[in-house]
Tab-separated table of C-alpha atoms and ligand atoms in Angstrom:
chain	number	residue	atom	x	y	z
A	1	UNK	CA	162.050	-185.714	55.748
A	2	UNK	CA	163.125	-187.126	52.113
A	3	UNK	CA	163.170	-185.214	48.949
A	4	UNK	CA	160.033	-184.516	47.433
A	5	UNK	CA	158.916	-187.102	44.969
A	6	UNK	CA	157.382	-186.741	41.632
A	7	UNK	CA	153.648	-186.379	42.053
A	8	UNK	CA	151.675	-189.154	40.877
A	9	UNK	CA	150.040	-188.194	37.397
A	10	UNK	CA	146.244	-187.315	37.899
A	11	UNK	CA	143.423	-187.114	35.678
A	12	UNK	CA	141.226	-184.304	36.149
A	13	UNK	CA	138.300	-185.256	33.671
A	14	UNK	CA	138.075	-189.016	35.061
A	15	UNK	CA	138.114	-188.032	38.462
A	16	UNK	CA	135.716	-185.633	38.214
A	17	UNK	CA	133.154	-187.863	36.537
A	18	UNK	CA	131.996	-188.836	39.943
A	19	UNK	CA	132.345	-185.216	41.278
A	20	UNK	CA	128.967	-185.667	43.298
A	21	UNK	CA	129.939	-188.770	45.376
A	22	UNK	CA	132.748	-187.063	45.979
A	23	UNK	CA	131.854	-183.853	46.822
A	24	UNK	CA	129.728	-185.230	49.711
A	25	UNK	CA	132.332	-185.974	52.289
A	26	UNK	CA	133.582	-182.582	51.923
A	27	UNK	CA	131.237	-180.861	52.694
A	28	UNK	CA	129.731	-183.256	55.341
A	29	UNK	CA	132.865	-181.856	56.689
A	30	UNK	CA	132.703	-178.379	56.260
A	31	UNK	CA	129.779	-178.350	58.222
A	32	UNK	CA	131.606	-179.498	60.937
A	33	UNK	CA	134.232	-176.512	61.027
A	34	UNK	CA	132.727	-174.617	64.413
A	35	UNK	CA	133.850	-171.173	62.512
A	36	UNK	CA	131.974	-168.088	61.845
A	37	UNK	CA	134.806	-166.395	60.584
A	38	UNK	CA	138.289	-167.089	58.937
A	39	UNK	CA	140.945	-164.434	57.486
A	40	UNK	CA	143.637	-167.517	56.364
A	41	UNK	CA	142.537	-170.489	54.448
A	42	UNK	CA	144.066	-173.394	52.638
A	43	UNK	CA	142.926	-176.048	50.560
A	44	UNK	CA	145.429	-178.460	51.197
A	45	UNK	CA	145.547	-181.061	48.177
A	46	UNK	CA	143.188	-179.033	46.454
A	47	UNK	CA	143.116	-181.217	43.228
A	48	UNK	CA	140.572	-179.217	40.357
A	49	UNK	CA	139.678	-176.953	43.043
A	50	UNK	CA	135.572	-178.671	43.840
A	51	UNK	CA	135.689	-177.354	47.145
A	52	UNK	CA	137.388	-174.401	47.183
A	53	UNK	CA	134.386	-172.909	46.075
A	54	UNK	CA	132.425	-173.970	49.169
A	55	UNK	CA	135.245	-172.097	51.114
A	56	UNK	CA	134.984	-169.180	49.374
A	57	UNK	CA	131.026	-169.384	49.873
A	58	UNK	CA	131.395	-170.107	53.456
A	59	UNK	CA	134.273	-167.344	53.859
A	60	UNK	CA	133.764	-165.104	51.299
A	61	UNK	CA	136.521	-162.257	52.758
A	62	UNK	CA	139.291	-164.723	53.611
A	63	UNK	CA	142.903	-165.305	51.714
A	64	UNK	CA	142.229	-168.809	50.163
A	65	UNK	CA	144.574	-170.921	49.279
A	66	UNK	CA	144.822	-173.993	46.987
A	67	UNK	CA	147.777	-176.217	47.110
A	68	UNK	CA	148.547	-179.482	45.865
A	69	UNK	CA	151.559	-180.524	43.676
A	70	UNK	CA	149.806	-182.514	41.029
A	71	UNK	CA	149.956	-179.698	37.722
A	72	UNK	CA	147.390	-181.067	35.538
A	73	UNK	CA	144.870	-180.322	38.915
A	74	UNK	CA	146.217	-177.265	39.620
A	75	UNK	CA	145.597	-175.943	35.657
A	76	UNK	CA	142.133	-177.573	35.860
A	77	UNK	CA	141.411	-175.133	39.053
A	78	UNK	CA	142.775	-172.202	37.218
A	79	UNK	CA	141.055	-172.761	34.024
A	80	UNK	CA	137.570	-173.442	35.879
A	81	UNK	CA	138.000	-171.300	39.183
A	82	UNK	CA	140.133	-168.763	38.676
A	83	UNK	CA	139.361	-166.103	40.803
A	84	UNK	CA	137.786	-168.520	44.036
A	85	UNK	CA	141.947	-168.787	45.700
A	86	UNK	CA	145.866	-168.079	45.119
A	87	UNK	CA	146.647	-171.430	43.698
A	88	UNK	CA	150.074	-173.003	44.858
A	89	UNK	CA	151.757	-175.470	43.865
A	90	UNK	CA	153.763	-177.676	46.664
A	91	UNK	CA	154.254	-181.232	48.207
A	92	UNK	CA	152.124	-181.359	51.739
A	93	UNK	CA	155.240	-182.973	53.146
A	94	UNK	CA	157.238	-180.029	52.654
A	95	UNK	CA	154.617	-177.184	52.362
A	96	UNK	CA	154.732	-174.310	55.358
A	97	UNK	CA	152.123	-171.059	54.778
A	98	UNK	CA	153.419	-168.143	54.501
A	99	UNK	CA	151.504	-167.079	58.173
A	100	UNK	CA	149.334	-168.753	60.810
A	101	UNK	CA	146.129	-170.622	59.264
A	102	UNK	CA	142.736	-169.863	60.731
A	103	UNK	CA	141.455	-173.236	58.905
A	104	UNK	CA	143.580	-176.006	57.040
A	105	UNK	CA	141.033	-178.006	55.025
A	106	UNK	CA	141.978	-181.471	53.239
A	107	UNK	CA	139.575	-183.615	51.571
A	108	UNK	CA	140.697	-186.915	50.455
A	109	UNK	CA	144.540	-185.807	49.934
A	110	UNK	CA	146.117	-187.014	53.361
A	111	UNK	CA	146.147	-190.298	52.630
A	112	UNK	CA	148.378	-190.045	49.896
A	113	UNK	CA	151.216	-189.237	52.361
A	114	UNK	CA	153.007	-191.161	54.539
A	115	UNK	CA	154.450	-190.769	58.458
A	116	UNK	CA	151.171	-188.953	59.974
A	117	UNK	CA	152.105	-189.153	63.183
A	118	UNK	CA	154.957	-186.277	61.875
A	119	UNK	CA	152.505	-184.867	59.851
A	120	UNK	CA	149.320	-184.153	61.658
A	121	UNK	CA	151.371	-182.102	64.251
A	122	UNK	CA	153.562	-180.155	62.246
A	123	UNK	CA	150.019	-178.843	60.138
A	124	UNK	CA	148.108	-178.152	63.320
A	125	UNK	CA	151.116	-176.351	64.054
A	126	UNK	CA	150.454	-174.072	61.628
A	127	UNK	CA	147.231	-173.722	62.565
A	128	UNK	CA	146.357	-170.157	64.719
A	129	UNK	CA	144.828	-170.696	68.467
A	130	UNK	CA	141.178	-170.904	67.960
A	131	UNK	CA	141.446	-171.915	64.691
A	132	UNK	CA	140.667	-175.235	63.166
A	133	UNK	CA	142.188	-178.463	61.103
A	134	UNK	CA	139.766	-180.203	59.203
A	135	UNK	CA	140.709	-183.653	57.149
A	136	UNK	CA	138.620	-186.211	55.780
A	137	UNK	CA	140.630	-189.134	54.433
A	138	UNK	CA	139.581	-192.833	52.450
A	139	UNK	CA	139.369	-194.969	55.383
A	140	UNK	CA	138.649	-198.054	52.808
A	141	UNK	CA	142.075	-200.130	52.597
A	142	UNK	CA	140.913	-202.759	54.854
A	143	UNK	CA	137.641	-203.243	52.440
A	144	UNK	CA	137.342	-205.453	49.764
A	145	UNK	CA	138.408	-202.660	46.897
A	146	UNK	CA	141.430	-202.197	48.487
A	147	UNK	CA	142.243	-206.138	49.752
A	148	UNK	CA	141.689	-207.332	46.291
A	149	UNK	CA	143.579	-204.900	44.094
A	150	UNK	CA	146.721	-205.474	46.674
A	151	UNK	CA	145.853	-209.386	46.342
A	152	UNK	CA	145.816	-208.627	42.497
A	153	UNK	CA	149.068	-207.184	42.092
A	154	UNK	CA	151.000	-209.238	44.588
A	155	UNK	CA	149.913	-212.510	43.181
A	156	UNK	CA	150.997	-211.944	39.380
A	157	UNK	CA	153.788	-211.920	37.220
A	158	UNK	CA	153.716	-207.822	37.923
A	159	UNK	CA	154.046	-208.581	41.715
A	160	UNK	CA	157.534	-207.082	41.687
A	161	UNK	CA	156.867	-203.578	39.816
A	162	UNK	CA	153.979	-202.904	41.710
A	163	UNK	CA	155.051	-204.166	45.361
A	164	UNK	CA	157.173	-200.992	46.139
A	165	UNK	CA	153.542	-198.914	45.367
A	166	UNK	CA	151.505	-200.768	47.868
A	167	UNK	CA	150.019	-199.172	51.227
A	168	UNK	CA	148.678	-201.565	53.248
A	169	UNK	CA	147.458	-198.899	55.866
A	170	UNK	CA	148.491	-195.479	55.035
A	171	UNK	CA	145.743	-194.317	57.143
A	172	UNK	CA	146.074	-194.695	60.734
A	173	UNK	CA	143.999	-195.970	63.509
A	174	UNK	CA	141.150	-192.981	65.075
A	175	UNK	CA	142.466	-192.832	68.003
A	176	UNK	CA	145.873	-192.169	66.930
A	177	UNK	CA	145.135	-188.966	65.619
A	178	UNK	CA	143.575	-187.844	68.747
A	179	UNK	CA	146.662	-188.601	70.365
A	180	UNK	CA	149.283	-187.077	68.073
A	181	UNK	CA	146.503	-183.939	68.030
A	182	UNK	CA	144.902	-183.653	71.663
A	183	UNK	CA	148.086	-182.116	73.297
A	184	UNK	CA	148.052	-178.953	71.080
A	185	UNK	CA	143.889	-178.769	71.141
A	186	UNK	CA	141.110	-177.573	72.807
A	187	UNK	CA	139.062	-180.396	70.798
A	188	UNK	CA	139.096	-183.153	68.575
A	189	UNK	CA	136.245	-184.216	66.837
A	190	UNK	CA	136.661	-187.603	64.894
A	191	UNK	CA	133.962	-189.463	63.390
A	192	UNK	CA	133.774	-192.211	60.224
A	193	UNK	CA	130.271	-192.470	57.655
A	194	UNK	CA	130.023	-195.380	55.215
A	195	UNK	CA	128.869	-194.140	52.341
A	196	UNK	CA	127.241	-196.903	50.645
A	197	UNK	CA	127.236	-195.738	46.427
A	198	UNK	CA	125.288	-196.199	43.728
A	199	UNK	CA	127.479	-196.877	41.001
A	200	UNK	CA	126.253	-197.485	37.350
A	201	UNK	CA	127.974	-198.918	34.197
A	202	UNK	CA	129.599	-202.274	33.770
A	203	UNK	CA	132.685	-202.906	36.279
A	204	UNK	CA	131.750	-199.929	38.197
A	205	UNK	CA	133.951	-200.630	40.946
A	206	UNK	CA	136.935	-200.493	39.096
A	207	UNK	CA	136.239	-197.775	37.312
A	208	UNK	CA	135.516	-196.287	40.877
A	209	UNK	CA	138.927	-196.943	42.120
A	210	UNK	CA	140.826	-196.672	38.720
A	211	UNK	CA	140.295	-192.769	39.173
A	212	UNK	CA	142.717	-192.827	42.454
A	213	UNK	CA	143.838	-195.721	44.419
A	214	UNK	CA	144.843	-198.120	41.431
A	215	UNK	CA	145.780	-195.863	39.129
A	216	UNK	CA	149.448	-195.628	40.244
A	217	UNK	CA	149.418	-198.897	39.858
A	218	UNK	CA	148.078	-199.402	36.378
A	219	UNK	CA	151.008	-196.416	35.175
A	220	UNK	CA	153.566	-198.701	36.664
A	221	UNK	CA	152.924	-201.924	34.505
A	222	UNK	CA	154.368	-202.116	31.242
A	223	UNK	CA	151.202	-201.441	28.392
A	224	UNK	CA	151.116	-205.247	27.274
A	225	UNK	CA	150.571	-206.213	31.279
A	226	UNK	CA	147.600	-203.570	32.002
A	227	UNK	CA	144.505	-205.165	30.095
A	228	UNK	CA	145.318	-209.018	31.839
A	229	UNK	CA	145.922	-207.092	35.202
A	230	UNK	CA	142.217	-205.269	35.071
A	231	UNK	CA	140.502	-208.507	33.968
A	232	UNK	CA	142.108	-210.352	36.696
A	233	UNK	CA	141.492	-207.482	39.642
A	234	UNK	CA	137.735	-206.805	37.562
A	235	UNK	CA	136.111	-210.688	38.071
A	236	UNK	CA	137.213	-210.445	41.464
A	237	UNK	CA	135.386	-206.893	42.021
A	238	UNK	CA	132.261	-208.216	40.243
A	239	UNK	CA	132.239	-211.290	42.748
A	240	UNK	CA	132.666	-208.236	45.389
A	241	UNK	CA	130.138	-205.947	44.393
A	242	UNK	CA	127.754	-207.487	42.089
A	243	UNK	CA	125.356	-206.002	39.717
A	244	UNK	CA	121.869	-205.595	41.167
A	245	UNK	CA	118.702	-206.970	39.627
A	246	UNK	CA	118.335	-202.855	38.304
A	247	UNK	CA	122.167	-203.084	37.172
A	248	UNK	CA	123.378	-200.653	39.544
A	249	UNK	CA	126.410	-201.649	41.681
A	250	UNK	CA	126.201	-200.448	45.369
A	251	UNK	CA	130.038	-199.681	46.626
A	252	UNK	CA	130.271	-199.062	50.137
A	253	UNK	CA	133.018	-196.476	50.828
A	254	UNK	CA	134.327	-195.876	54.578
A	255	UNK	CA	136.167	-192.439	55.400
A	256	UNK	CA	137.600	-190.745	58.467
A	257	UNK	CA	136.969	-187.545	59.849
A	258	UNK	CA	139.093	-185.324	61.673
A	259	UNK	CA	138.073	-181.669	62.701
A	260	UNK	CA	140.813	-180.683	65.676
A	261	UNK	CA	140.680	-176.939	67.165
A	262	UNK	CA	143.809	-175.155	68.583
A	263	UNK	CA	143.900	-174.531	72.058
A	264	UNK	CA	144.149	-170.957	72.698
A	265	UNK	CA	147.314	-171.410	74.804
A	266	UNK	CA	150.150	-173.211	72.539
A	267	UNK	CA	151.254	-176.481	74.005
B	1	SAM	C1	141.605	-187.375	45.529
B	1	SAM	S1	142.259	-185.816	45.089
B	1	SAM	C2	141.297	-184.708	46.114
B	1	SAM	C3	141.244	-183.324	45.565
B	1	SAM	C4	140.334	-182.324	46.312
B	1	SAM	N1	140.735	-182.143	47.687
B	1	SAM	C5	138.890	-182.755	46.224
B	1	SAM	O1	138.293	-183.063	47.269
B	1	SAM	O2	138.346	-182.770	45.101
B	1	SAM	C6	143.796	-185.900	45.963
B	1	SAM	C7	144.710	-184.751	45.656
B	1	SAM	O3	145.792	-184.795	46.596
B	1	SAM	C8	146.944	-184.347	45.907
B	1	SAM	N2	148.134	-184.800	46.615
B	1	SAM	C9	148.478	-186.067	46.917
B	1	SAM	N3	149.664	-186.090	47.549
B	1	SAM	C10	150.074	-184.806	47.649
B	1	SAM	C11	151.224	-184.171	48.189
B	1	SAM	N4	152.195	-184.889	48.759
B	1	SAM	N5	151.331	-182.839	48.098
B	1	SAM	C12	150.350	-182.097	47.508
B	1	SAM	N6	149.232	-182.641	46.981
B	1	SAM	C13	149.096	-183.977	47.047
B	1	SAM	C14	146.831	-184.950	44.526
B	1	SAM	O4	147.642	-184.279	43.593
B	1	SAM	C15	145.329	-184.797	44.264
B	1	SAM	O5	145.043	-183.618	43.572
C-alpha cells in the first residue's frame, strides 16, 4: 500500500449547507444495520461528525469512534459534538482499530479511496462475527455531473493539471462487492436509490458538486484559470439540469449501498 497522501482540503461550512440531502442516505442506511446492540463503533470518514450522532442515538452505551484524516472536519466535530465519539484522526487506507468492530459505518467517504477490492476485505476483517459493515458510497460518475466536469477538464487548456485527479470509476460494479465480501459473510445486502433533489439558487448543480467531487479540481488550477473553468463546466450543467418553470433545479443523485454481516465462523 503507498504512503499516505495529503488529504484533500475540505470545507466544513459549504458542505454542510446541504446537510439534509445529505443526511438522508445515511440514515436510509442505518436503518438497514440488523443490530440491536453494539459495544465497538466507528465512523469511518466521519467528516463534521452529522451522523455520529445517530450512532450514538441508536447505540447509546457503545465506544464510538470518528475517523477521517481531513483536520478542518475533524475540529468541526469536536467543536459541535464533542462528547457524541473519540475522534481520530487517520487515512482509511492505513487505519486498523485498536480491537474487533461490532459495526464499521461509512457514509459517502469510500469513494474517495482507491483499490476496493483490497479494501473492502481488509475492513470487514476487522469487523467481529455477527457484526456488521455498512457503506453507502456516490454511485453518480457515470451521470451527467460527473461526465461533464471530466469532459470539462480534459478538453481545456487545464487538461494536463487536472488529468492526474480524474476517477473515471472509483466506485466499483454491485456485484463486485458481493464477491470480494460474500466469502467472509453470512449476508450481503446491496441495494442503490436515486435520489432525485431539489436544488435551489442559480447553477445549483455546480454548487452541488463544488462541495466534493470538483472541488479537488478547482484547488488544482492556477486562480486566473478557475472562473473560465466554472463558466465552461456551469453552461453545460444548466443544459443538464435546467431550471424549472418554479426555478428549482431537480439533480438526480444515484448511490450504492452495502450492509455485509460477518459470518460467525471466520473464513
Ligand atoms: C463527503 S464527506 C462525508 C462525511 C460524513 N461521513 C458524512 O456523511 O457527513 C467525506 C469524508 O471522507 C473523508 N475521507 C476521504 N478520504 C479519506 C481517507 N483516505 N481517510 C480518511 N478520511 C477520508 C474526507 O476527509 C471527508 O471528511
Amino acid at each position: 500500500m503507498s504512503a499516505p497522501a495529503a488529504p484533500q482540503v475540505w470545507d466544513p461550512d459549504h458542505y454542510l449547507a446541504f446537510a439534509d440531502l445529505r443526511l438522508r442516505p445515511a440514515l436510509d442506511l442505518l436503518a438497514r444495520v440488523p443490530l440491536t446492540e453494539a459495544a465497538q463503533v466507528t465512523d469511518l470518514g466521519c467528516g463534521a461528525g452529522s451522523v455520529t450522532p445517530y450512532l450514538r442515538h441508536r447505540f447509546p452505551r457503545a465506544d464510538i469512534q470518528g475517523v477521517d484524516h481531513s483536520p478542518e472536519m475533524l475540529a468541526a466535530a469536536r467543536t459541535v459534538h464533542r462528547d457524541v465519539a473519540h475522534w481520530v484522526q487517520a487515512d482509511v487506507a492505513h487505519w486498523q482499530p485498536a480491537q474487533a468492530q461490532d459495526l464499521i459505518f461509512s457514509n459517502a467517504a469510500l469513494h474517495w479511496l482507491d483499490g476496493h477490492e483490497v479494501l473492502f476485505p481488509r475492513l470487514m476483517g476487522f469487523v467481529k462475527p455477527g457484526g456488521v459493515l455498512a457503506v453507502q458510497m456516490p454511485d453518480q460518475f457515470g451521470q451527467p455531473s460527473h461526465v461533464l466536469m471530466r469532459e470539462t477538464a480534459a478538453e481545456g487548456p487545464w487538461a494536463q493539471t487536472l488529468g492526474a485527479l480524474l476517477r473515471p470509476a472509483p466506485v466499483a460494479e454491485a456485484g463486485r462487492y458481493y464477491d470480494w465480501l460474500k466469502p467472509h459473510c453470512a449476508s450481503v445486502d446491496i441495494w442503490r436509490t436515486t435520489y432525485v433533489q431539489e436544488l435551489h439558487g442559480d447553477d445549483a448543480a455546480l454548487n452541488w458538486i463544488a462541495s466534493t467531487a470538483l472541488k479537488p479540481l478547482l484547488e488544482a488550477l492556477a486562480p486566473a484559470q478557475v472562473p473560465p473553468f466554472r463558466e465552461r463546466l456551469a453552461a453545460k450543467l444548466r443544459e443538464a439540469y435546467p431550471k424549472r418553470a418554479n426555478g428549482v433545479t431537480l439533480f438526480a443523485f444515484q448511490r450504492l449501498f452495502i450492509v455485509a454481516v460477518r459470518a460467525e465462523q471466520m473464513s
